[in-house]
Amino acid sequence: MESRERVPDLPAPYEGVWRFTAPAVDASVPRARHAVRDLLKRQGVPLEDGILHGLLLIVSELVTNAVKHAALLSPELAVEVAIGAEWVRVSVEDDHPYRPTALVTDHGQTGGRGLLLVREITGEAGGSCQVEHTAGGGKIIWAALPLKTGL
């Protein structure tokens, strides 16, 4: 009988953490979305189409929030993408101390639903999202989604 050593599980080739900064201006919203999309494609991350579209919408919403609400105190924002074997997490960090909450808004308003949308997308996908304070007094808003539904 031949004995075989078990080879430890190796990380998936697409796993890692990437971070980039951008000015807190409107043009950074599509740039961040495209940068995240291109990174996921370049790394060969096996994302379902629905998860990918939701993730890119989340990136747009989080960067938009930082541009609209934090730019005065935080002229630069950071976007981080962390990819694991079965999940992807995006976060946006700024230096503004205000910690937003996802509140039910008046349907007559034209804005104010960004975090509600982020929470809804992550919840439907089986993921999670959070707002956390940074050591420097700013905040990080992140959302983590499974690569495939039903995980």
PDB file of C-alpha atoms in Angstrom:
ATOM      1  CA  MET A   1       0.000   0.000   0.000  1.00  0.00           C
ATOM      2  CA  GLU A   2       1.373   3.350  -1.023  1.00  0.00           C
ATOM      3  CA  SER A   3       1.199   6.275   1.401  1.00  0.00           C
ATOM      4  CA  ARG A   4       0.602   9.766   0.126  1.00  0.00           C
ATOM      5  CA  GLU A   5       1.240  12.964   1.955  1.00  0.00           C
ATOM      6  CA  ARG A   6      -1.644  15.364   1.993  1.00  0.00           C
ATOM      7  CA  VAL A   7      -0.671  18.654   0.368  1.00  0.00           C
ATOM      8  CA  PRO A   8      -2.011  21.561   2.419  1.00  0.00           C
ATOM      9  CA  ASP A   9      -4.722  23.646   0.799  1.00  0.00           C
ATOM     10  CA  LEU A  10      -3.114  26.477  -1.095  1.00  0.00           C
ATOM     11  CA  PRO A  11      -4.750  29.884  -1.370  1.00  0.00           C
ATOM     12  CA  ALA A  12      -6.719  30.487  -4.544  1.00  0.00           C
ATOM     13  CA  PRO A  13      -4.610  32.374  -7.109  1.00  0.00           C
ATOM     14  CA  TYR A  14      -6.948  35.371  -6.934  1.00  0.00           C
ATOM     15  CA  GLU A  15      -6.756  35.894  -3.154  1.00  0.00           C
ATOM     16  CA  GLY A  16      -5.209  39.084  -1.812  1.00  0.00           C
ATOM     17  CA  VAL A  17      -5.740  42.661  -0.708  1.00  0.00           C
ATOM     18  CA  TRP A  18      -5.451  45.721  -2.936  1.00  0.00           C
ATOM     19  CA  ARG A  19      -5.788  49.362  -1.900  1.00  0.00           C
ATOM     20  CA  PHE A  20      -5.812  52.595  -3.841  1.00  0.00           C
ATOM     21  CA  THR A  21      -6.548  56.214  -3.052  1.00  0.00           C
ATOM     22  CA  ALA A  22      -8.512  58.779  -5.004  1.00  0.00           C
ATOM     23  CA  PRO A  23      -9.456  62.424  -4.612  1.00  0.00           C
ATOM     24  CA  ALA A  24     -12.899  63.000  -3.075  1.00  0.00           C
ATOM     25  CA  VAL A  25     -14.405  64.318  -6.331  1.00  0.00           C
ATOM     26  CA  ASP A  26     -17.289  63.152  -8.523  1.00  0.00           C
ATOM     27  CA  ALA A  27     -14.960  61.744 -11.198  1.00  0.00           C
ATOM     28  CA  SER A  28     -13.621  59.236  -8.655  1.00  0.00           C
ATOM     29  CA  VAL A  29     -16.944  57.357  -8.547  1.00  0.00           C
ATOM     30  CA  PRO A  30     -16.776  55.777 -12.025  1.00  0.00           C
ATOM     31  CA  ARG A  31     -12.983  55.484 -11.780  1.00  0.00           C
ATOM     32  CA  ALA A  32     -13.235  53.470  -8.560  1.00  0.00           C
ATOM     33  CA  ARG A  33     -15.973  51.242  -9.997  1.00  0.00           C
ATOM     34  CA  HIS A  34     -13.923  50.552 -13.143  1.00  0.00           C
ATOM     35  CA  ALA A  35     -10.740  49.959 -11.129  1.00  0.00           C
ATOM     36  CA  VAL A  36     -12.492  47.373  -8.947  1.00  0.00           C
ATOM     37  CA  ARG A  37     -14.098  45.679 -11.955  1.00  0.00           C
ATOM     38  CA  ASP A  38     -10.761  45.545 -13.791  1.00  0.00           C
ATOM     39  CA  LEU A  39      -8.971  44.183 -10.700  1.00  0.00           C
ATOM     40  CA  LEU A  40     -11.515  41.376 -10.263  1.00  0.00           C
ATOM     41  CA  LYS A  41     -11.234  40.488 -13.947  1.00  0.00           C
ATOM     42  CA  ARG A  42      -7.424  40.642 -13.955  1.00  0.00           C
ATOM     43  CA  GLN A  43      -7.237  38.385 -10.887  1.00  0.00           C
ATOM     44  CA  GLY A  44      -9.691  35.896 -12.412  1.00  0.00           C
ATOM     45  CA  VAL A  45     -12.085  36.054  -9.453  1.00  0.00           C
ATOM     46  CA  PRO A  46     -14.951  33.592 -10.105  1.00  0.00           C
ATOM     47  CA  LEU A  47     -17.818  35.966  -9.299  1.00  0.00           C
ATOM     48  CA  GLU A  48     -21.386  35.286 -10.359  1.00  0.00           C
ATOM     49  CA  ASP A  49     -22.727  38.079 -12.588  1.00  0.00           C
ATOM     50  CA  GLY A  50     -25.377  39.147 -10.067  1.00  0.00           C
ATOM     51  CA  ILE A  51     -22.804  39.376  -7.280  1.00  0.00           C
ATOM     52  CA  LEU A  52     -20.430  41.351  -9.520  1.00  0.00           C
ATOM     53  CA  HIS A  53     -23.124  43.872 -10.464  1.00  0.00           C
ATOM     54  CA  GLY A  54     -24.164  44.255  -6.827  1.00  0.00           C
ATOM     55  CA  LEU A  55     -20.557  44.692  -5.725  1.00  0.00           C
ATOM     56  CA  LEU A  56     -19.897  47.385  -8.326  1.00  0.00           C
ATOM     57  CA  LEU A  57     -23.073  49.205  -7.300  1.00  0.00           C
ATOM     58  CA  ILE A  58     -21.871  49.076  -3.688  1.00  0.00           C
ATOM     59  CA  VAL A  59     -18.514  50.576  -4.714  1.00  0.00           C
ATOM     60  CA  SER A  60     -20.339  53.386  -6.510  1.00  0.00           C
ATOM     61  CA  GLU A  61     -22.592  54.092  -3.528  1.00  0.00           C
ATOM     62  CA  LEU A  62     -19.789  54.067  -0.960  1.00  0.00           C
ATOM     63  CA  VAL A  63     -17.490  56.299  -2.998  1.00  0.00           C
ATOM     64  CA  THR A  64     -20.401  58.643  -3.777  1.00  0.00           C
ATOM     65  CA  ASN A  65     -21.158  58.935  -0.052  1.00  0.00           C
ATOM     66  CA  ALA A  66     -17.526  59.785   0.706  1.00  0.00           C
ATOM     67  CA  VAL A  67     -17.456  62.396  -2.067  1.00  0.00           C
ATOM     68  CA  LYS A  68     -20.772  63.984  -1.066  1.00  0.00           C
ATOM     69  CA  HIS A  69     -20.497  63.905   2.700  1.00  0.00           C
ATOM     70  CA  ALA A  70     -16.809  63.709   3.649  1.00  0.00           C
ATOM     71  CA  ALA A  71     -14.850  65.697   1.063  1.00  0.00           C
ATOM     72  CA  LEU A  72     -14.708  68.867   3.139  1.00  0.00           C
ATOM     73  CA  LEU A  73     -12.762  67.136   5.929  1.00  0.00           C
ATOM     74  CA  SER A  74     -11.325  64.342   3.796  1.00  0.00           C
ATOM     75  CA  PRO A  75     -10.077  65.486   0.369  1.00  0.00           C
ATOM     76  CA  GLU A  76      -8.825  61.939  -0.316  1.00  0.00           C
ATOM     77  CA  LEU A  77     -10.519  58.588   0.125  1.00  0.00           C
ATOM     78  CA  ALA A  78      -9.191  55.035   0.054  1.00  0.00           C
ATOM     79  CA  VAL A  79     -10.778  52.007  -1.575  1.00  0.00           C
ATOM     80  CA  GLU A  80      -9.709  48.535  -0.509  1.00  0.00           C
ATOM     81  CA  VAL A  81     -10.596  45.226  -2.117  1.00  0.00           C
ATOM     82  CA  ALA A  82      -9.920  42.051  -0.140  1.00  0.00           C
ATOM     83  CA  ILE A  83     -10.569  38.712  -1.830  1.00  0.00           C
ATOM     84  CA  GLY A  84     -10.738  35.381  -0.067  1.00  0.00           C
ATOM     85  CA  ALA A  85     -11.416  31.878  -1.342  1.00  0.00           C
ATOM     86  CA  GLU A  86     -15.191  32.310  -1.079  1.00  0.00           C
ATOM     87  CA  TRP A  87     -15.819  36.036  -0.533  1.00  0.00           C
ATOM     88  CA  VAL A  88     -14.919  39.546  -1.626  1.00  0.00           C
ATOM     89  CA  ARG A  89     -14.937  42.617   0.595  1.00  0.00           C
ATOM     90  CA  VAL A  90     -14.838  46.228  -0.562  1.00  0.00           C
ATOM     91  CA  SER A  91     -14.337  49.154   1.770  1.00  0.00           C
ATOM     92  CA  VAL A  92     -14.137  52.905   1.461  1.00  0.00           C
ATOM     93  CA  GLU A  93     -12.272  54.920   4.065  1.00  0.00           C
ATOM     94  CA  ASP A  94     -12.335  58.658   4.668  1.00  0.00           C
ATOM     95  CA  ASP A  95     -11.154  60.989   7.405  1.00  0.00           C
ATOM     96  CA  HIS A  96     -14.545  62.508   8.254  1.00  0.00           C
ATOM     97  CA  PRO A  97     -15.733  61.556  11.784  1.00  0.00           C
ATOM     98  CA  TYR A  98     -19.449  61.431  10.916  1.00  0.00           C
ATOM     99  CA  ARG A  99     -20.710  57.855  11.108  1.00  0.00           C
ATOM    100  CA  PRO A 100     -23.729  57.429   8.815  1.00  0.00           C
ATOM    101  CA  THR A 101     -26.628  55.158   9.585  1.00  0.00           C
ATOM    102  CA  ALA A 102     -28.983  53.452   7.169  1.00  0.00           C
ATOM    103  CA  LEU A 103     -32.301  55.068   7.979  1.00  0.00           C
ATOM    104  CA  VAL A 104     -35.624  54.676   6.241  1.00  0.00           C
ATOM    105  CA  THR A 105     -36.032  57.835   4.187  1.00  0.00           C
ATOM    106  CA  ASP A 106     -38.942  59.740   2.751  1.00  0.00           C
ATOM    107  CA  HIS A 107     -39.760  58.296  -0.673  1.00  0.00           C
ATOM    108  CA  GLY A 108     -40.204  61.855  -1.958  1.00  0.00           C
ATOM    109  CA  GLN A 109     -36.514  62.592  -1.407  1.00  0.00           C
ATOM    110  CA  THR A 110     -34.118  62.263  -4.310  1.00  0.00           C
ATOM    111  CA  GLY A 111     -31.197  60.993  -2.215  1.00  0.00           C
ATOM    112  CA  GLY A 112     -30.280  59.523   1.119  1.00  0.00           C
ATOM    113  CA  ARG A 113     -30.805  55.874   0.314  1.00  0.00           C
ATOM    114  CA  GLY A 114     -27.230  54.820  -0.477  1.00  0.00           C
ATOM    115  CA  LEU A 115     -26.538  52.832   2.687  1.00  0.00           C
ATOM    116  CA  LEU A 116     -30.025  51.311   2.594  1.00  0.00           C
ATOM    117  CA  LEU A 117     -29.224  50.046  -0.892  1.00  0.00           C
ATOM    118  CA  VAL A 118     -25.836  48.722   0.240  1.00  0.00           C
ATOM    119  CA  ARG A 119     -27.458  46.874   3.169  1.00  0.00           C
ATOM    120  CA  GLU A 120     -30.148  45.452   0.904  1.00  0.00           C
ATOM    121  CA  ILE A 121     -27.687  44.199  -1.723  1.00  0.00           C
ATOM    122  CA  THR A 122     -25.413  42.591   0.876  1.00  0.00           C
ATOM    123  CA  GLY A 123     -28.340  41.035   2.724  1.00  0.00           C
ATOM    124  CA  GLU A 124     -29.864  39.532  -0.424  1.00  0.00           C
ATOM    125  CA  ALA A 125     -26.489  38.056  -1.397  1.00  0.00           C
ATOM    126  CA  GLY A 126     -25.899  36.575   2.052  1.00  0.00           C
ATOM    127  CA  GLY A 127     -23.165  39.064   2.911  1.00  0.00           C
ATOM    128  CA  SER A 128     -22.710  41.743   5.518  1.00  0.00           C
ATOM    129  CA  CYS A 129     -21.760  45.399   5.824  1.00  0.00           C
ATOM    130  CA  GLN A 130     -20.587  47.657   8.623  1.00  0.00           C
ATOM    131  CA  VAL A 131     -19.463  51.162   9.475  1.00  0.00           C
ATOM    132  CA  GLU A 132     -16.391  51.355  11.719  1.00  0.00           C
ATOM    133  CA  HIS A 133     -14.302  54.157  13.177  1.00  0.00           C
ATOM    134  CA  THR A 134     -10.620  54.379  12.287  1.00  0.00           C
ATOM    135  CA  ALA A 135      -7.854  55.061  14.792  1.00  0.00           C
ATOM    136  CA  GLY A 136      -7.367  58.474  13.181  1.00  0.00           C
ATOM    137  CA  GLY A 137     -10.967  59.529  13.795  1.00  0.00           C
ATOM    138  CA  GLY A 138     -12.386  58.804  10.344  1.00  0.00           C
ATOM    139  CA  LYS A 139     -14.463  55.867   9.218  1.00  0.00           C
ATOM    140  CA  ILE A 140     -14.443  52.777   7.049  1.00  0.00           C
ATOM    141  CA  ILE A 141     -17.618  51.494   5.464  1.00  0.00           C
ATOM    142  CA  TRP A 142     -17.285  47.958   4.145  1.00  0.00           C
ATOM    143  CA  ALA A 143     -19.398  45.297   2.498  1.00  0.00           C
ATOM    144  CA  ALA A 144     -18.498  41.631   2.104  1.00  0.00           C
ATOM    145  CA  LEU A 145     -20.234  39.347  -0.377  1.00  0.00           C
ATOM    146  CA  PRO A 146     -19.878  35.661  -1.167  1.00  0.00           C
ATOM    147  CA  LEU A 147     -18.406  34.873  -4.585  1.00  0.00           C
ATOM    148  CA  LYS A 148     -21.404  32.666  -5.270  1.00  0.00           C
ATOM    149  CA  THR A 149     -24.939  32.820  -3.969  1.00  0.00           C
ATOM    150  CA  GLY A 150     -25.891  30.221  -1.407  1.00  0.00           C
ATOM    151  CA  LEU A 151     -22.490  30.049   0.326  1.00  0.00           C
TER     152      LEU A 151
END
